[in-house]
mmCIF file of C-alpha atoms in Angstrom:
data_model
loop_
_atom_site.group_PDB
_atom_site.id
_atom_site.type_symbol
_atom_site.label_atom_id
_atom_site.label_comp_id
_atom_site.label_asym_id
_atom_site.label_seq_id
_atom_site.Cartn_x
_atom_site.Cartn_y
_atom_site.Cartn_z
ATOM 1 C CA UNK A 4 8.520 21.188 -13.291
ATOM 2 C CA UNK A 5 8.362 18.967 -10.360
ATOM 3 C CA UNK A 6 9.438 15.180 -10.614
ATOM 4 C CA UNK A 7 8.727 12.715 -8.132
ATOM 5 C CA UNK A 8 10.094 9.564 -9.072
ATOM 6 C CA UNK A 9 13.769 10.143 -11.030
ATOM 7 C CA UNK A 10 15.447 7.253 -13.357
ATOM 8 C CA UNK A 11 17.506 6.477 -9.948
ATOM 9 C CA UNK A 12 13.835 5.491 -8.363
ATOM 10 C CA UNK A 13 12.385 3.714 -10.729
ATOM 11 C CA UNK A 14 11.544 -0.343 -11.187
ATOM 12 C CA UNK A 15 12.260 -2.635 -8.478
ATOM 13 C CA UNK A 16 14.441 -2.278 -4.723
ATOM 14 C CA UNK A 17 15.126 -5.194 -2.665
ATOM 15 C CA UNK A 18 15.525 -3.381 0.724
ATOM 16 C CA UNK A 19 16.327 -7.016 3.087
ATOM 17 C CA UNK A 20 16.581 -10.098 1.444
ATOM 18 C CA UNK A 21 17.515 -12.639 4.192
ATOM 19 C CA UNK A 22 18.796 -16.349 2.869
ATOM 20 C CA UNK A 23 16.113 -18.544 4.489
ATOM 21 C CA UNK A 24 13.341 -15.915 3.065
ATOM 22 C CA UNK A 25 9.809 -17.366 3.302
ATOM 23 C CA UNK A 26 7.755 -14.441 2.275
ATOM 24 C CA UNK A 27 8.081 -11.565 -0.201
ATOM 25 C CA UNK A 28 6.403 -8.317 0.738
ATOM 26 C CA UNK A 29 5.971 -5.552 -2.601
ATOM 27 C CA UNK A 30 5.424 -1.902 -1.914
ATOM 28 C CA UNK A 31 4.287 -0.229 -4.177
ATOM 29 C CA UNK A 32 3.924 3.917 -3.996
ATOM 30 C CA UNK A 33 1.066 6.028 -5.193
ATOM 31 C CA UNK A 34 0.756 9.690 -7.002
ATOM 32 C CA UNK A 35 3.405 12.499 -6.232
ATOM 33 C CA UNK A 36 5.245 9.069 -4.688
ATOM 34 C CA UNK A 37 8.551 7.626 -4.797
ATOM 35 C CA UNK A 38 10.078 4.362 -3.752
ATOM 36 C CA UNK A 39 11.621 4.882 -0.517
ATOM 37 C CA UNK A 40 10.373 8.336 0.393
ATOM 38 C CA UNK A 41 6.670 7.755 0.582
ATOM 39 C CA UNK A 42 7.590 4.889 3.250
ATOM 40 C CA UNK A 43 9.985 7.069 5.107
ATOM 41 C CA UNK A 44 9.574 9.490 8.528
ATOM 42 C CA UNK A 45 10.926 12.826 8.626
ATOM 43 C CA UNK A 46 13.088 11.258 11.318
ATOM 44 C CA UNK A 47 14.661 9.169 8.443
ATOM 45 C CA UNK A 48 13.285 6.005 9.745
ATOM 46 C CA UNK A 49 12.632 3.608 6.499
ATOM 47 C CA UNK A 50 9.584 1.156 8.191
ATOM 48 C CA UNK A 51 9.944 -1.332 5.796
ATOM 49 C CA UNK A 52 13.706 -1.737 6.086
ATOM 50 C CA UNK A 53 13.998 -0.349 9.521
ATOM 51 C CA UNK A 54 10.929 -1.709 11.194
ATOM 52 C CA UNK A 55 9.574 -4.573 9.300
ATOM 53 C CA UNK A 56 12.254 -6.370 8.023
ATOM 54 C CA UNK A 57 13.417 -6.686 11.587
ATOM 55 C CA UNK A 58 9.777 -8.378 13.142
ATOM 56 C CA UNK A 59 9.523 -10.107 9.883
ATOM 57 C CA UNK A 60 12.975 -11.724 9.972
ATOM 58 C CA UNK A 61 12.416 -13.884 7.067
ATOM 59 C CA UNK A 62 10.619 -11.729 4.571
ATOM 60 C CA UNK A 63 12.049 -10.033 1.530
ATOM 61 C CA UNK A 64 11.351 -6.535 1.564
ATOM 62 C CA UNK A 65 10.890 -5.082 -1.695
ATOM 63 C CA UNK A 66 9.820 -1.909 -2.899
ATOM 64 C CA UNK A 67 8.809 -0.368 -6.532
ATOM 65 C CA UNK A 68 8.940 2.175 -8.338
ATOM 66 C CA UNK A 69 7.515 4.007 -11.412
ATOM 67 C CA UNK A 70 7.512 7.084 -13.561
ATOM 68 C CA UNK A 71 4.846 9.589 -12.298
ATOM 69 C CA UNK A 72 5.833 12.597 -13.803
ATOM 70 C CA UNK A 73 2.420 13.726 -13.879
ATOM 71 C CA UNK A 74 2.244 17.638 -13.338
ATOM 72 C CA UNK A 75 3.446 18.428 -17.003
ATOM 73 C CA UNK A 76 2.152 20.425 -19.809
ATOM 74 C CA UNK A 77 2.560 18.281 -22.480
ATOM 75 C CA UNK A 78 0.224 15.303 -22.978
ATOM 76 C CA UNK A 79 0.948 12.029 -21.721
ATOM 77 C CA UNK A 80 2.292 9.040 -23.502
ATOM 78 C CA UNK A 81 1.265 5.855 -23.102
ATOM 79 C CA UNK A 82 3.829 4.468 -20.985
ATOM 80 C CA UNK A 83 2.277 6.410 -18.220
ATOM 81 C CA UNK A 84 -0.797 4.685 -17.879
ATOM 82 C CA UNK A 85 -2.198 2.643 -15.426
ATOM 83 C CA UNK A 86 -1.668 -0.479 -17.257
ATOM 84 C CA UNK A 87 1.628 0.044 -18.117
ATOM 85 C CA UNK A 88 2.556 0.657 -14.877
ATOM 86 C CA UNK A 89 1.205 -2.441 -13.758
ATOM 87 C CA UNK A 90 2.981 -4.423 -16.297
ATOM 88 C CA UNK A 91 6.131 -3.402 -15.369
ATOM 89 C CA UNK A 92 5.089 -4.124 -11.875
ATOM 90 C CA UNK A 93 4.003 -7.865 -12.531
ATOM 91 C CA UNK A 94 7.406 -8.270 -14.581
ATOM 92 C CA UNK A 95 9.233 -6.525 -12.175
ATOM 93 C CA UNK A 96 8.037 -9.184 -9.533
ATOM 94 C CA UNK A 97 9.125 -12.103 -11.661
ATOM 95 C CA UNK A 98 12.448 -10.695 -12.520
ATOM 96 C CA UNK A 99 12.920 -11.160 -8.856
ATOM 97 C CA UNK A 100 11.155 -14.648 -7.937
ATOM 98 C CA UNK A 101 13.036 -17.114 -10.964
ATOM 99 C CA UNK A 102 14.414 -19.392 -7.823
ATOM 100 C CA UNK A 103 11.247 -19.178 -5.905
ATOM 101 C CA UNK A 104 8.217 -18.378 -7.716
ATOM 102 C CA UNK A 105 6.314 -19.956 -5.698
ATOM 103 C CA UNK A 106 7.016 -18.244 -2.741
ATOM 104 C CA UNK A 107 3.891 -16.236 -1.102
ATOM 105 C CA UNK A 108 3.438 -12.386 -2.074
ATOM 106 C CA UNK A 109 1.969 -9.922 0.072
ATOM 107 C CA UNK A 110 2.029 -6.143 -1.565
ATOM 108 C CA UNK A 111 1.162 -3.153 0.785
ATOM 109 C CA UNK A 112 -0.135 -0.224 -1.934
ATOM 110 C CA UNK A 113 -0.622 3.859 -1.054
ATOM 111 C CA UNK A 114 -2.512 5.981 -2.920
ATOM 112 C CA UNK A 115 -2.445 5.134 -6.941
ATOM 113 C CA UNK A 116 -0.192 2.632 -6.051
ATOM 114 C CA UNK A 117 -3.420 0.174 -4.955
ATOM 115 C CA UNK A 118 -4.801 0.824 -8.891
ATOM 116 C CA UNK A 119 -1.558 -0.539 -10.212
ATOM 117 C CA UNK A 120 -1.256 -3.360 -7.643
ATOM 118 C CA UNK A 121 -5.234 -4.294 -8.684
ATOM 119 C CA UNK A 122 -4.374 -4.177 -11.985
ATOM 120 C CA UNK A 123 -0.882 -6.442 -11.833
ATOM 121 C CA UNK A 124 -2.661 -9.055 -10.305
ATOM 122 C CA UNK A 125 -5.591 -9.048 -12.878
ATOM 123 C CA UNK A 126 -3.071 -9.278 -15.597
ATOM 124 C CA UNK A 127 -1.102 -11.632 -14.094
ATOM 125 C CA UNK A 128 -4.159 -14.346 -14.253
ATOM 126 C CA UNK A 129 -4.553 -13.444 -17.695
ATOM 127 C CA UNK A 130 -0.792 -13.332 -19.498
ATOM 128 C CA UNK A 131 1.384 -16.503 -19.890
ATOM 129 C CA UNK A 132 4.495 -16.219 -17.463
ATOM 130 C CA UNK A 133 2.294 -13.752 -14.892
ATOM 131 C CA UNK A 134 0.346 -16.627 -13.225
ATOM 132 C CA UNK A 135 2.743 -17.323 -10.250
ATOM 133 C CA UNK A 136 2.065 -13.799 -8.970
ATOM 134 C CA UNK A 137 -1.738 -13.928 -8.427
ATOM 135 C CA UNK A 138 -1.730 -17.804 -7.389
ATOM 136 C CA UNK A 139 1.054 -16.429 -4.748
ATOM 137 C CA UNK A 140 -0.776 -13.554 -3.248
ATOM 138 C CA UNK A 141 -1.572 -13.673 -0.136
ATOM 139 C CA UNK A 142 -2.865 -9.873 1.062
ATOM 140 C CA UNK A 143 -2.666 -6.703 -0.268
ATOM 141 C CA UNK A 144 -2.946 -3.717 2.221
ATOM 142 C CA UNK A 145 -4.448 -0.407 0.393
ATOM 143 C CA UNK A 146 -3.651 2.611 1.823
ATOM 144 C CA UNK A 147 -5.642 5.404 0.753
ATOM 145 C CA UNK A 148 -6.650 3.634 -2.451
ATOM 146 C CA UNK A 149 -9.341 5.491 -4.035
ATOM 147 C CA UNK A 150 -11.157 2.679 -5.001
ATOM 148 C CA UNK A 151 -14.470 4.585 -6.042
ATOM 149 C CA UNK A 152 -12.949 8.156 -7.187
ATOM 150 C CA UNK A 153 -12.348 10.771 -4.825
ATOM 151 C CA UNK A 154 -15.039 13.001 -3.084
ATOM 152 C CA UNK A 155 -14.051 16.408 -4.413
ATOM 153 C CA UNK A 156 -14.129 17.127 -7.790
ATOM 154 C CA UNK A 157 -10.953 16.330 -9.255
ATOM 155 C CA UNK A 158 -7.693 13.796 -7.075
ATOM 156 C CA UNK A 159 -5.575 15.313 -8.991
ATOM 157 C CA UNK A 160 -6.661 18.903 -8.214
ATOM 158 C CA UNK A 161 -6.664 18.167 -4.275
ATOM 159 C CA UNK A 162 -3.068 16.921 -4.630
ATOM 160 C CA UNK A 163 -2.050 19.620 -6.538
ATOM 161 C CA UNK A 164 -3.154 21.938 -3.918
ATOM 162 C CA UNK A 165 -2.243 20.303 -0.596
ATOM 163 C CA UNK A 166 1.054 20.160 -2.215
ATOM 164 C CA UNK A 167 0.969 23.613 -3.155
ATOM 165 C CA UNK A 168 1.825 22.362 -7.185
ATOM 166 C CA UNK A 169 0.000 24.458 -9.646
ATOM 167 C CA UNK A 170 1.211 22.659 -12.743
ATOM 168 C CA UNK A 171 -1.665 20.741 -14.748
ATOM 169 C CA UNK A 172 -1.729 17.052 -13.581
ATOM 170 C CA UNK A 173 -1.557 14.288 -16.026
ATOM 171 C CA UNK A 174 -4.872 14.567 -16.737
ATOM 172 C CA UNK A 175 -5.247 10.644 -19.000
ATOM 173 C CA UNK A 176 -3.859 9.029 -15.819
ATOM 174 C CA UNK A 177 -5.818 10.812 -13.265
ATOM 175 C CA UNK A 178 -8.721 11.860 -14.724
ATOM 176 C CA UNK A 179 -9.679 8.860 -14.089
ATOM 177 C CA UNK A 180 -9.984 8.916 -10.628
ATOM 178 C CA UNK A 181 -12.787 11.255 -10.674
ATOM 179 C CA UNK A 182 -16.482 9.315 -9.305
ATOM 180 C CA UNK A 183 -18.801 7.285 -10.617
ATOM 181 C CA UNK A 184 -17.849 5.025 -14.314
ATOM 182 C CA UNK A 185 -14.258 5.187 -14.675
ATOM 183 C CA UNK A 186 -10.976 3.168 -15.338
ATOM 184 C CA UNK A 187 -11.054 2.774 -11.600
ATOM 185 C CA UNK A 188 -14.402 1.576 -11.033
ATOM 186 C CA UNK A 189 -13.763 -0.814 -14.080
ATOM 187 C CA UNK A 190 -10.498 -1.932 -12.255
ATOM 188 C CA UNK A 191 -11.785 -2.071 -9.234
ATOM 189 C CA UNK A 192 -14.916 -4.253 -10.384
ATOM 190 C CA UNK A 193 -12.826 -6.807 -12.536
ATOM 191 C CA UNK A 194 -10.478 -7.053 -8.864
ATOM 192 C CA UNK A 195 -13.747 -7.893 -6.880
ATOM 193 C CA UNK A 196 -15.217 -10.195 -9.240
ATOM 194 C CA UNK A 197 -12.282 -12.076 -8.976
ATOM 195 C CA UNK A 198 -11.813 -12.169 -5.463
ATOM 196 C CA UNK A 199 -15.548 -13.621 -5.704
ATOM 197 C CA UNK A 200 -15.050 -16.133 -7.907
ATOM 198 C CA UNK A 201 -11.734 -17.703 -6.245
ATOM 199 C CA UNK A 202 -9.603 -16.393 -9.065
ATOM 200 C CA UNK A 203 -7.721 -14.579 -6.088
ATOM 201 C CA UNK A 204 -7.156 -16.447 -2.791
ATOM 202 C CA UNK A 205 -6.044 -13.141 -0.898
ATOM 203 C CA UNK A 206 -6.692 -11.507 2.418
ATOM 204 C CA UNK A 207 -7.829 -7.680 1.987
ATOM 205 C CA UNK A 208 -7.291 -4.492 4.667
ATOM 206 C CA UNK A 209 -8.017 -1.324 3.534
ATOM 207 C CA UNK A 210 -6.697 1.592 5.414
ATOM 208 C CA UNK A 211 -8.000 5.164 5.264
ATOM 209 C CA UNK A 212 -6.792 8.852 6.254
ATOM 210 C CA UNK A 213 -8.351 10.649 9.064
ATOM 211 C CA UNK A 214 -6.415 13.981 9.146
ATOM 212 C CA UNK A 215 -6.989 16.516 6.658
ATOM 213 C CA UNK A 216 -4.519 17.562 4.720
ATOM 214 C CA UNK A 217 -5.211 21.360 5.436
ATOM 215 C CA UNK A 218 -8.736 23.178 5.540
ATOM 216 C CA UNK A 219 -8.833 24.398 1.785
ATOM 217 C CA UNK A 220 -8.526 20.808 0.520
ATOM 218 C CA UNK A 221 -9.955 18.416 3.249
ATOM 219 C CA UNK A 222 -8.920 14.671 2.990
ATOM 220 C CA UNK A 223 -7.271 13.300 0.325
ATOM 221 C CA UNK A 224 -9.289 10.277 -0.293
ATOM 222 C CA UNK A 225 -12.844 10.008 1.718
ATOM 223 C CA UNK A 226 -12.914 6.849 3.972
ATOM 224 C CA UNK A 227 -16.311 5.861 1.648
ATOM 225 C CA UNK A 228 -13.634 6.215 -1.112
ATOM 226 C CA UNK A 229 -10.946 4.324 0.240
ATOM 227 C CA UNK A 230 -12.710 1.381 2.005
ATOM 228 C CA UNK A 231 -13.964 -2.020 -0.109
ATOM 229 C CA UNK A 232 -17.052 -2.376 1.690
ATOM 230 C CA UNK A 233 -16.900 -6.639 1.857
ATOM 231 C CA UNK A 234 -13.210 -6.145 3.762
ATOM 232 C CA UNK A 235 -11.804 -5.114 6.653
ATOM 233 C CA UNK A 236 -11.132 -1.597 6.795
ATOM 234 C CA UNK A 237 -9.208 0.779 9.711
ATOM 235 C CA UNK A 238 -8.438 4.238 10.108
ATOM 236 C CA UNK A 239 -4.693 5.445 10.467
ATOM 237 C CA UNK A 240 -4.402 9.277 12.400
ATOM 238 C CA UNK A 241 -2.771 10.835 9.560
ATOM 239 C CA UNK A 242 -3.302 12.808 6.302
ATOM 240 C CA UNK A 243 -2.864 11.374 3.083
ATOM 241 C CA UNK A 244 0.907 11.516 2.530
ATOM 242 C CA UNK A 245 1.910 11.159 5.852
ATOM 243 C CA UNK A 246 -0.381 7.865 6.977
ATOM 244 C CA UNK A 247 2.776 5.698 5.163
ATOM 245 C CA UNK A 248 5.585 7.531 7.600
ATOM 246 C CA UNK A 249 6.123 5.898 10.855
ATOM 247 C CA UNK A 250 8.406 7.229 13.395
ATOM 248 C CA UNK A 251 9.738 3.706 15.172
ATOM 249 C CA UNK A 252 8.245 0.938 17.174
ATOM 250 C CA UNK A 253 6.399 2.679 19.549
ATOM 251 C CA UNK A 254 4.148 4.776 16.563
ATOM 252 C CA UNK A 255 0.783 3.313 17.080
ATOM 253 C CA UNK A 256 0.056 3.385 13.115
ATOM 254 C CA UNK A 257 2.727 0.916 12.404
ATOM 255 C CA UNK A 258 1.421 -1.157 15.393
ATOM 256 C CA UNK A 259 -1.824 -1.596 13.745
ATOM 257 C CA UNK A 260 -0.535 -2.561 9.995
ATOM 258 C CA UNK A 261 2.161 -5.000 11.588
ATOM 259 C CA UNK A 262 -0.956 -6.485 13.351
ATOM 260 C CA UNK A 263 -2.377 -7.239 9.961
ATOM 261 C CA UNK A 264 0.152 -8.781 8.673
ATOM 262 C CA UNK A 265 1.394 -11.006 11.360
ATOM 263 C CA UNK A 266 -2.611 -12.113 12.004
ATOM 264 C CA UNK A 267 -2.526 -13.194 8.562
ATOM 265 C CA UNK A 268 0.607 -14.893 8.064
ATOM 266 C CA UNK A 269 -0.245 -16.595 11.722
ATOM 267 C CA UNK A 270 -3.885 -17.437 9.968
ATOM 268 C CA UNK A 271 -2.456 -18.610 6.467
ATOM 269 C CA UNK A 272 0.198 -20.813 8.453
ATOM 270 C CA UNK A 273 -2.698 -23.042 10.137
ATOM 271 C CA UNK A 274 -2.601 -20.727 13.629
ATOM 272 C CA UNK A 275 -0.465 -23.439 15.115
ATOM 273 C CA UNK A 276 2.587 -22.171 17.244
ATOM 274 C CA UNK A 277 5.369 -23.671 15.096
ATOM 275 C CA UNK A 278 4.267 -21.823 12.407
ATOM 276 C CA UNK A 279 3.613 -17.838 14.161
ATOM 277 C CA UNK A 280 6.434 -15.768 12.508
ATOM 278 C CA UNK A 281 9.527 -15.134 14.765
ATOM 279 C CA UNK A 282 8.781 -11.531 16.114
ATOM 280 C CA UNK A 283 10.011 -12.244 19.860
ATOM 281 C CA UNK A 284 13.413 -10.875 19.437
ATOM 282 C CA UNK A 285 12.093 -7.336 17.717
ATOM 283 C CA UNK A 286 9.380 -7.159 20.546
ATOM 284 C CA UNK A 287 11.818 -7.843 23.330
ATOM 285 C CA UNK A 288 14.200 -5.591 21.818
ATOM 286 C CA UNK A 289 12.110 -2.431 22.221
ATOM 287 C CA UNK A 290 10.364 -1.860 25.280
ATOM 288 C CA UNK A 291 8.273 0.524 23.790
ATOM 289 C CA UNK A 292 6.106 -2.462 22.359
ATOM 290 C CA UNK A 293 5.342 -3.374 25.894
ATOM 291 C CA UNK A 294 2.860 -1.576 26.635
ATOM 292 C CA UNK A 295 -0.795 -2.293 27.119
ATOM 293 C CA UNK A 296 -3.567 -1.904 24.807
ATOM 294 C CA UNK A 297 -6.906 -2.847 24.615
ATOM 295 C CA UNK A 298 -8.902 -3.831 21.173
ATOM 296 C CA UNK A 299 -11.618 -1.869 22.550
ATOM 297 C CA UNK A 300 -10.174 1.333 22.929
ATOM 298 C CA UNK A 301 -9.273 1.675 19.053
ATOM 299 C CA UNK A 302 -12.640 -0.279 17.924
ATOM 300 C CA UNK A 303 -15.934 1.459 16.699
ATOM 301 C CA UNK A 304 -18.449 0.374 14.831
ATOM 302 C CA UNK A 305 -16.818 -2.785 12.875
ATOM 303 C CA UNK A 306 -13.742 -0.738 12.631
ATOM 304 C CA UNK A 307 -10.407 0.089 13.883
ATOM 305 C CA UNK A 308 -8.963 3.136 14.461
ATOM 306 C CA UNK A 309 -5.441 4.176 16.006
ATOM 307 C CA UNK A 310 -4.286 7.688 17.183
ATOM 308 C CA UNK A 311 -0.694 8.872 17.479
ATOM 309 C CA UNK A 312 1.789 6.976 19.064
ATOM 310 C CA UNK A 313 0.458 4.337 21.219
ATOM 311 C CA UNK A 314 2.272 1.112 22.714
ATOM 312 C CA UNK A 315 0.768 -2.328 21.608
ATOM 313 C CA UNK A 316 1.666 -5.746 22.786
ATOM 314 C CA UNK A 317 0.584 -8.563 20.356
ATOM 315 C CA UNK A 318 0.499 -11.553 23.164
#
C-alpha cells in the first residue's frame, strides 16, 4: 500500500537556521503529503530552502512532518488523529525554541496540514508549557485548507482518485472533512472564536486552487471551502498538489505568498524602514524579479489572483 510520509520524514526539519535568526517560519504538509516533497518543484527547487530562506535571510526555516498513512485497510489508531498530530506539532515546535521561545512564529499549512496547525495553536493556549507558541504567532498562511469540508462528497475520495489510489482512505481522520457539523467545523469554530476574542494576535491569508485536478474529480478543495470569509483570501493558478511547487524566482505564485509575508513582517515591525526585512540582495540577485506588475492586473473583486509565471517587483 502506498505511504507518503516514511519514519525518515517524520517530526521536525530545520532546513536554514541562520545565527542572528529573528523569525521562525513552520511548514506544515497536508494529506498524501510529506515534508520536503509537497514544497518541492519537479525541477527540484525546495522554495522554502531555496527561495525563502534566501529573501528571508534571518528566518529559520522549518518544516514538519507526520504519519499519514491513510489509504490502509485496517482501522486507524489513535495516533493518527488530528489531535495527535497537532500535539506532536506544538511539541515539536518547542523542542526547537528552548533558547528563544519567544521568538515570533509564522506557519504556512497545505491541505490537512491547516487542521493540524488550527488545532496546535488551540492547544497550545490551553496546555502548560504550549503557551509560547500561540502568544508567538504571528500568521499562518492556509493553502487549500478545507476549512468547511470539501464540495464533493467525500476529500478523501477526490484524492484518492486524482491520485489514481484506490485503497480505502483512513476513513476516522478524513471522514471528517466531509460538509456541514464535523471535527473541522468544530476546529475551525474554536480557531475563529479565538482569533475574535484576542486569544490569537495573528495575521490570516488563505490561499485557494484554481486548476482542476483533472475533469473526473474537479478541484480539490472549492475556493468557498478553502477561504475564511473575515480574511484575506487569493487564488494561486494551480491544482491542489501542485499550488505548493514553485519553479524559482520568477514563478508568479511564489511572488504573491512572499508578498504576504514580507507585508506582514514590514506591518508587525512598525512599517518603519529600519525594520523592512533585508530582501535587497535576493531581489538584485535575480533579474527575473524586476519586472513590472501592476496590483490591478491580478485583483478582482476583493481578491487576488496570480497566473503562471509572472515577474513582480515589491518597491
Amino acid at each position: 500500500m502506498p505511504r507518503y510520509c516514511t519514519d525518515g520524514a517524520i517530526g521536525m526539519k530545520v532546513l536554514s537556521d541562520p545565527s542572528d535568526a529573528d523569525l521562525d517560519i513552520v511548514f506544515v504538509h497536508g494529506l498524501t503529503g510529506n515534508r520536503e516533497k509537497t514544497w518541492m518543484h519537479e525541477n527540484g527547487t525546495l522554495w522554502p530552502r531555496d527561495l525563502l530562506a534566501k529573501d528571508l535571510s534571518k528566518a529559520r526555516i522549518m518544516t514538519f512532518g507526520y504519519d499519514i498513512d491513510i489509504f490502509s485497510f485496517t482501522s486507524i489508531t489513535f495516533s493518527h488523529r488530528l489531535y495527535d498530530h497537532s500535539q506532536s506539532l506544538a511539541y515539536a515546535i518547542v523542542s526547537q525554541r528552548i533558547d528563544c521561545s519567544s521568538r515570533p512564529i509564522l506557519f504556512i499549512a497545505h491541505s490537512l496540514g491547516g487542521l493540524v496547525c488550527q488545532q496546535a495553536l488551540i492547544l497550545s493556549n490551553t496546555i502548560d508549557g504550549l503557551w509560547a507558541i500561540s502568544s508567538s504567532a504571528i500568521g499562518i498562511i492556509f493553502m487549500g485548507t478545507p476549512h468547511y469540508g470539501s464540495s464533493l462528497a467525500s476529500y478523501r475520495e477526490k484524492l484518492a482518485k486524482g491520485m489514481n489510489i484506490v485503497h480505502t482512505a483512513n476513513r476516522d481522520m478524513v471522514g471528517a472533512l466531509h460538509p456541514g457539523p464535523s471535527n473541522v467545523q468544530r476546529v475551525g469554530n474554536e480557531f475563529l472564536s479565538m482569533l475574535a476574542r484576542g486569544d490569537l494576535s495573528l495575521k490570516v491569508c488563505c490561499f485557494y486552487e484554481m486548476k482542476k485536478t483533472n475533469d473526473l474529480v474537479g478541484k480539490i478543495v472549492e475556493e468557498y471551502s478553502a477561504v475564511l470569509r473575515e480574511y484575506d483570501s487569493r487564488g494561486i493558478y494551480a491544482d491542489h498538489c501542485n499550488m505548493t511547487k514553485f519553479s524559482g524566482y520568477s514563478d508568479g505564485s511564489y511572488g504573491l505568498v512572499r508578498s504576504v509575508i514580507t507585508g506582514w513582517l514590514h506591518e508587525s515591525r512598525g512599517g518603519d524602514e529600519e525594520s523592512k526585512i533585508d530582501v535587497s540582495a535576493s531581489v538584485s540577485g535575480n533579474p527575473a524579479w524586476l519586472g513590472s506588475w501592476t496590483p490591478g492586473d491580478f485583483c478582482l473583486n476583493g481578491r487576488y489572483y496570480t497566473h503562471g509565471e509572472q515577474n513582480f517587483s515589491f518597491d
